[in-house]
XYZ file of N, CA and C in Angstrom:
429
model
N 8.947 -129.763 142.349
C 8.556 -128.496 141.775
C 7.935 -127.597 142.854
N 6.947 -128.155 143.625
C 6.455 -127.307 144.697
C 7.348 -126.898 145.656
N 8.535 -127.723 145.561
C 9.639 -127.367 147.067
C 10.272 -125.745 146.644
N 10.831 -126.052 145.269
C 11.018 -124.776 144.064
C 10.458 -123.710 144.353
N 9.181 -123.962 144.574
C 8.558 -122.570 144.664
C 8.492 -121.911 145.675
N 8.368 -122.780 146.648
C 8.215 -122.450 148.300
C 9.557 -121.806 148.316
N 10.393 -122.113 147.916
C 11.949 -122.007 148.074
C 12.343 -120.740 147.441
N 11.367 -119.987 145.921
C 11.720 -119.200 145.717
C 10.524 -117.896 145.991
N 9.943 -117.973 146.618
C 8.574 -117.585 147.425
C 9.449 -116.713 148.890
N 9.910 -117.719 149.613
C 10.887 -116.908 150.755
C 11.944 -116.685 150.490
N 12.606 -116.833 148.866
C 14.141 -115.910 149.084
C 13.249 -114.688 148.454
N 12.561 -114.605 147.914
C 11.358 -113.293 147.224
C 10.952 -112.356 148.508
N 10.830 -112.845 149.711
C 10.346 -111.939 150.607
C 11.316 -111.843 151.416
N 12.136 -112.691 151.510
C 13.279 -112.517 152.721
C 14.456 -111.311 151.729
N 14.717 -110.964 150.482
C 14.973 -109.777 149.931
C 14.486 -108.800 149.935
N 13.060 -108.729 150.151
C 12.355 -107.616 149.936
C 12.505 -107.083 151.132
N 12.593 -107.754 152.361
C 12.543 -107.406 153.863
C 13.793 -106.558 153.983
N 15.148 -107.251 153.436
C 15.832 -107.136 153.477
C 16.262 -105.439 152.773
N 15.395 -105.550 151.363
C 15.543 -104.098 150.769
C 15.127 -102.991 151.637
N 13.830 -103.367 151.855
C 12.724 -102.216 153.065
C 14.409 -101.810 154.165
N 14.531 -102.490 154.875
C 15.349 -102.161 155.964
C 16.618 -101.702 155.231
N 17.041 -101.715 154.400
C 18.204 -100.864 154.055
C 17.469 -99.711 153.475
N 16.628 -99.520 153.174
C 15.749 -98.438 152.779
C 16.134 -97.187 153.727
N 16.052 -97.923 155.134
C 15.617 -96.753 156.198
C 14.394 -96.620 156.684
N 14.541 -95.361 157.391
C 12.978 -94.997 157.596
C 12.511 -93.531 156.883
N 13.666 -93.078 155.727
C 12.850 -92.126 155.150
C 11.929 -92.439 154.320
N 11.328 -91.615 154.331
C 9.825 -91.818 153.328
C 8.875 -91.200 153.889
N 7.384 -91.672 153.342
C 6.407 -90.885 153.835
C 5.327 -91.668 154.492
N 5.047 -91.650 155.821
C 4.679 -92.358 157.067
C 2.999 -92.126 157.317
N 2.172 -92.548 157.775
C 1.048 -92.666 158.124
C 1.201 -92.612 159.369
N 0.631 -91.230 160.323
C 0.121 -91.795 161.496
C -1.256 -92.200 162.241
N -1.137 -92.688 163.238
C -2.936 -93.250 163.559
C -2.709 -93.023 164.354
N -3.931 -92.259 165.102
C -4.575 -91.969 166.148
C -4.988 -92.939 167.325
N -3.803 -92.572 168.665
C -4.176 -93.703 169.525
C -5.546 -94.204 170.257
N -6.228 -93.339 170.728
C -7.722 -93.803 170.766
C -8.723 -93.710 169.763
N -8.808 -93.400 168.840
C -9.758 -93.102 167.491
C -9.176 -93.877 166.603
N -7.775 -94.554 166.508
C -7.231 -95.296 165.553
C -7.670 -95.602 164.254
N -7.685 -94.113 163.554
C -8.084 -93.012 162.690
C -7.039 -92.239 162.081
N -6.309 -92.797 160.697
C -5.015 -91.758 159.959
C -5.222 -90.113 160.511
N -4.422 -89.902 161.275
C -3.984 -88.625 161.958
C -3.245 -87.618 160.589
N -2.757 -88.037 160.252
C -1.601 -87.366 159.622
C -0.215 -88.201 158.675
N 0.281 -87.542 157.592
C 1.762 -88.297 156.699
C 2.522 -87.065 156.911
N 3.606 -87.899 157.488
C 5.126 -87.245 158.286
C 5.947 -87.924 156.662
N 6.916 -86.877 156.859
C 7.767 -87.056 155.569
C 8.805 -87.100 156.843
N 9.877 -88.162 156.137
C 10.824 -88.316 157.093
C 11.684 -88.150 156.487
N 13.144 -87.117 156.611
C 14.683 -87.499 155.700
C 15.448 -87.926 156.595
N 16.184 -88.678 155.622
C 17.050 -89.409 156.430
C 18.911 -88.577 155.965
N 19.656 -87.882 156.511
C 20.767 -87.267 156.155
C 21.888 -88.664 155.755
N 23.120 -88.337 155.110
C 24.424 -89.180 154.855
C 24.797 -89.824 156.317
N 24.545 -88.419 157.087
C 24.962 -89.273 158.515
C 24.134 -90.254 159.362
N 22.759 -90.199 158.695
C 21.927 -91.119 159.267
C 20.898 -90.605 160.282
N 21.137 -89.324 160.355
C 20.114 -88.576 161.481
C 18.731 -88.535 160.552
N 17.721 -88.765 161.559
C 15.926 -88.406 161.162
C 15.893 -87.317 161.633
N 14.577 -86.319 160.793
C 13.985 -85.293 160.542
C 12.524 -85.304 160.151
N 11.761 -85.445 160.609
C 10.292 -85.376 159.959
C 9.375 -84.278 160.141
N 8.711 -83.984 159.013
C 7.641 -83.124 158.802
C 6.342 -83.289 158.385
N 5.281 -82.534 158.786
C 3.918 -83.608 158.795
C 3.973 -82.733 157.234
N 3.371 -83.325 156.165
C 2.933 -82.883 154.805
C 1.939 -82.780 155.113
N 0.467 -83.506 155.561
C -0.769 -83.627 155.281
C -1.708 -84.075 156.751
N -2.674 -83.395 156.899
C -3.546 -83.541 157.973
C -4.647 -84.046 157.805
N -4.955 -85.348 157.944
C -6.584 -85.831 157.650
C -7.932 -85.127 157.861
N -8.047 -84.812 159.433
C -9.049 -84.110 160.184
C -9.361 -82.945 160.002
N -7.979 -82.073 160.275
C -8.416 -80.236 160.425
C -6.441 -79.845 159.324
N -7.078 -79.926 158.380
C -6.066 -79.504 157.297
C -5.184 -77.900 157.827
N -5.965 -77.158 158.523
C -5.556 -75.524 158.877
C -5.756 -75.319 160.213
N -5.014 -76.590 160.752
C -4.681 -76.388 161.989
C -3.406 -75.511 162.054
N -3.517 -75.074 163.230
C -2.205 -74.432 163.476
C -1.825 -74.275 165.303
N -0.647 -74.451 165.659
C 0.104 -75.132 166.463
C -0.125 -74.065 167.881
N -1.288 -73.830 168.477
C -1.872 -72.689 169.564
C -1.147 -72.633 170.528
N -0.663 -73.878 171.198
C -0.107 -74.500 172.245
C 1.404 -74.609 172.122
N 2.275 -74.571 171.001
C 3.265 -74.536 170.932
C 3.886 -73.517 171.755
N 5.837 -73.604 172.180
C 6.092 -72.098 171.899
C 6.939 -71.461 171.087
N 7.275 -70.453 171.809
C 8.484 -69.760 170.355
C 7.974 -69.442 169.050
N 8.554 -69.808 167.926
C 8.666 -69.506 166.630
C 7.698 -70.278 166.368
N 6.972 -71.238 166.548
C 6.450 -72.407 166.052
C 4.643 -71.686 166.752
N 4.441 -70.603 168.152
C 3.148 -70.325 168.247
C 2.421 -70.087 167.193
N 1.460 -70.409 166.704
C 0.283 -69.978 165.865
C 0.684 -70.584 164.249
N 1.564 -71.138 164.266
C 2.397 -71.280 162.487
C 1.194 -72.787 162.313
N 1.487 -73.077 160.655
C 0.371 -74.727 160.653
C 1.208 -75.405 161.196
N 0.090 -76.222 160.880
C 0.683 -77.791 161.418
C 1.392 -78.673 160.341
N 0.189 -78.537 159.347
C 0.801 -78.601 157.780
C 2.449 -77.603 157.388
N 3.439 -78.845 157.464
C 4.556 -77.977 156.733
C 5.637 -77.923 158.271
N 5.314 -78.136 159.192
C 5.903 -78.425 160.551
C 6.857 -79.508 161.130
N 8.042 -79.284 161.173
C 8.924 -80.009 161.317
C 8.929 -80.529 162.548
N 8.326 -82.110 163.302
C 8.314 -82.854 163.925
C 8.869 -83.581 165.269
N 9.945 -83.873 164.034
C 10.675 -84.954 164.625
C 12.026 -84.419 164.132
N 13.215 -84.462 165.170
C 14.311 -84.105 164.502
C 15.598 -84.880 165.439
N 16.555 -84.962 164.815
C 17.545 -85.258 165.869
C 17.870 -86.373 166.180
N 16.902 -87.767 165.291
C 17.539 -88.994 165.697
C 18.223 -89.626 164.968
N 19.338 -89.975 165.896
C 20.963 -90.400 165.192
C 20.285 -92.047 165.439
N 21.024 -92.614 164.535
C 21.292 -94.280 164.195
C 22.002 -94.700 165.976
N 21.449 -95.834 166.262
C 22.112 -96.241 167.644
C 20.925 -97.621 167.964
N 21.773 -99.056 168.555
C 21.251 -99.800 168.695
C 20.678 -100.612 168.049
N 19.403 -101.074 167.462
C 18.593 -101.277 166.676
C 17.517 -100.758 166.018
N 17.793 -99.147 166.533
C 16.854 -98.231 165.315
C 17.759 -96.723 165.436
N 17.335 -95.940 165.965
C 17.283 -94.369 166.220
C 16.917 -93.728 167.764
N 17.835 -93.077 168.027
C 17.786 -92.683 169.284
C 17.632 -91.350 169.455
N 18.102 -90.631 170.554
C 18.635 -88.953 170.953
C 17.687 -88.081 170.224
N 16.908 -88.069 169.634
C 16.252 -87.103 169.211
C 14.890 -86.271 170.311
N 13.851 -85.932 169.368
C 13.116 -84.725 170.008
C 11.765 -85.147 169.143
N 10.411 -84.967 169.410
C 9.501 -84.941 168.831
C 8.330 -84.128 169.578
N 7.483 -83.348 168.622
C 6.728 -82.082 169.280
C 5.300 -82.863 168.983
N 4.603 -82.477 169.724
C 3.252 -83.082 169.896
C 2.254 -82.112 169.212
N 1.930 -81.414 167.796
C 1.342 -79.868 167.891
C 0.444 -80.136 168.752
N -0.714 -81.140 168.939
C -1.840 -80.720 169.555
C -1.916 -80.445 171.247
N -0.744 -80.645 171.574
C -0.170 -80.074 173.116
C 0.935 -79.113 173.127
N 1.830 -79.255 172.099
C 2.771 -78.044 172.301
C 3.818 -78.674 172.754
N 4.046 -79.711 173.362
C 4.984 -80.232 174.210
C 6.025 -80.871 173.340
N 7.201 -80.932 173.408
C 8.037 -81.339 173.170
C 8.796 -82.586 174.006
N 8.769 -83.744 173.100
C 9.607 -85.090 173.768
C 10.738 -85.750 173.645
N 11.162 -86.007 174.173
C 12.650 -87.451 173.655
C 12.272 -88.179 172.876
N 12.328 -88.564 172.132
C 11.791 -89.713 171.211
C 13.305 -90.666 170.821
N 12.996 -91.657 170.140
C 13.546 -93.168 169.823
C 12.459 -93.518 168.618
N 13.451 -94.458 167.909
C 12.412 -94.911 167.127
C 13.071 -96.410 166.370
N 11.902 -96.888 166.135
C 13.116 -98.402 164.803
C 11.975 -98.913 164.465
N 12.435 -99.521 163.160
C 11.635 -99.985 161.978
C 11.335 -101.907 162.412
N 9.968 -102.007 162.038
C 9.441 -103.025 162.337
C 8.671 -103.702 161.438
N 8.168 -105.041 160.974
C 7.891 -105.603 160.065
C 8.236 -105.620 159.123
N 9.124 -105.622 158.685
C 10.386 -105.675 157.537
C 10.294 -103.946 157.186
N 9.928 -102.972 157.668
C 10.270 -102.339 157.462
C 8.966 -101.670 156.922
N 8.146 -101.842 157.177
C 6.655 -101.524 156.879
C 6.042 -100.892 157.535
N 6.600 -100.418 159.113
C 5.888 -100.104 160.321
C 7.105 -99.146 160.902
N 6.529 -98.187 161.195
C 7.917 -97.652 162.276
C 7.254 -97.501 163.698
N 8.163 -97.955 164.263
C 7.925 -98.034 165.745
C 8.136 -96.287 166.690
N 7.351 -95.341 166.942
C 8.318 -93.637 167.174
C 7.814 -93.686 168.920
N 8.634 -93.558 169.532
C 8.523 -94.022 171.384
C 8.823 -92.131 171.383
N 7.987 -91.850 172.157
C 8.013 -90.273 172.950
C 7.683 -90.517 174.383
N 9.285 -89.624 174.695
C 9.039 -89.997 176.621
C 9.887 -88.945 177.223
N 9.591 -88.855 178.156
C 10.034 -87.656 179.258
C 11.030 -88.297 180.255
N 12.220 -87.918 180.421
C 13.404 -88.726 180.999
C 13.951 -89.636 180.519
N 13.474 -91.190 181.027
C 13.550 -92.368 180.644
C 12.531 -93.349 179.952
N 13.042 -93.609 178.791
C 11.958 -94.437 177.811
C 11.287 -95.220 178.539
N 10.911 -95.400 179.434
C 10.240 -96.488 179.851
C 8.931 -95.570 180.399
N 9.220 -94.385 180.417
C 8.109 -93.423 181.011
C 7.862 -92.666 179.618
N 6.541 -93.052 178.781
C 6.046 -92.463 177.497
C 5.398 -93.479 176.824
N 5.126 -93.509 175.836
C 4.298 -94.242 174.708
C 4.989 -94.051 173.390
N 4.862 -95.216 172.980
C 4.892 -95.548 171.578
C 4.079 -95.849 170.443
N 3.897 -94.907 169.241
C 2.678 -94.847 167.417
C 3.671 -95.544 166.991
N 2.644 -96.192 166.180
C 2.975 -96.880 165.610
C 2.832 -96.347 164.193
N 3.617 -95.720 163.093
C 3.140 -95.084 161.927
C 3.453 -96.395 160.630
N 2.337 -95.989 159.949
C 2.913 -97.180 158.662
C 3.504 -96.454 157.201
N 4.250 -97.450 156.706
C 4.752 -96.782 155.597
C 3.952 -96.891 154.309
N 4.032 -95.226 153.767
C 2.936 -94.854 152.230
C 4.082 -95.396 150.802
């Protein structure tokens, strides 16, 4: 009886893992703050038919009416709240690649990569300048 359970205990989570990751990574994301490791912000992510990511921050923990000083273009002075992110990453490899991600609180704009981690509970979002190996990777969790 106990083998039973154990037995139906990990086909119970090894489905659920399994659901999360066909899920994707749309949804609505938690980020944390790399030195204050402190909820920053929830990025809404869509995911298109073709599989490309898009994210937009919905909600700002800290300073709700921030707005983007440092940016440029169209995006100077607009919030932060309601600001489209992350855009541009196509399916490739073992997560998401080719895309772009804007930093508001620098203005800067990056390469980003990204793929889903712990069954799908965690997204892994890498921002780097040239080659991935030159940048950092948040870790955002899923709401």
């Amino acid at each position: 009886m106990k083998t039973l359970t154990q037995l139906a205990t990990v086909t119970a989570l090894l489905l659920a893992s399994q659901a999360a990751l066909a899920a994707g990574a749309g949804g609505t994301w938690k980020t944390i703050d790399d030195e204050t490791k402190q909820a920053k912000a929830l990025v809404e992510i869509s995911e298109t038919a073709g599989g490309e990511l898009s994210g937009r921050i919905v909600k700002l923990f800290a300073n709700p009416d921030a707005v983007c000083d440092k940016c440029d273009g169209p995006l100077k002075g607009k919030p932060v709240v309601g600001m489209t992110i992350l855009t541009g990453l196509k399916k490739g490899g073992d997560g998401w690649e080719g895309g772009k991600i804007l930093d508001p609180k620098s203005g800067k704009v990056y390469s980003a990569k990204a793929k889903l981690a712990e069954a799908g509970k965690k997204l892994e979002v890498r921002g780097f300048i040239g080659m991935a190996l030159l940048g950092r990777t948040q870790t955002w969790e899923r709401q």
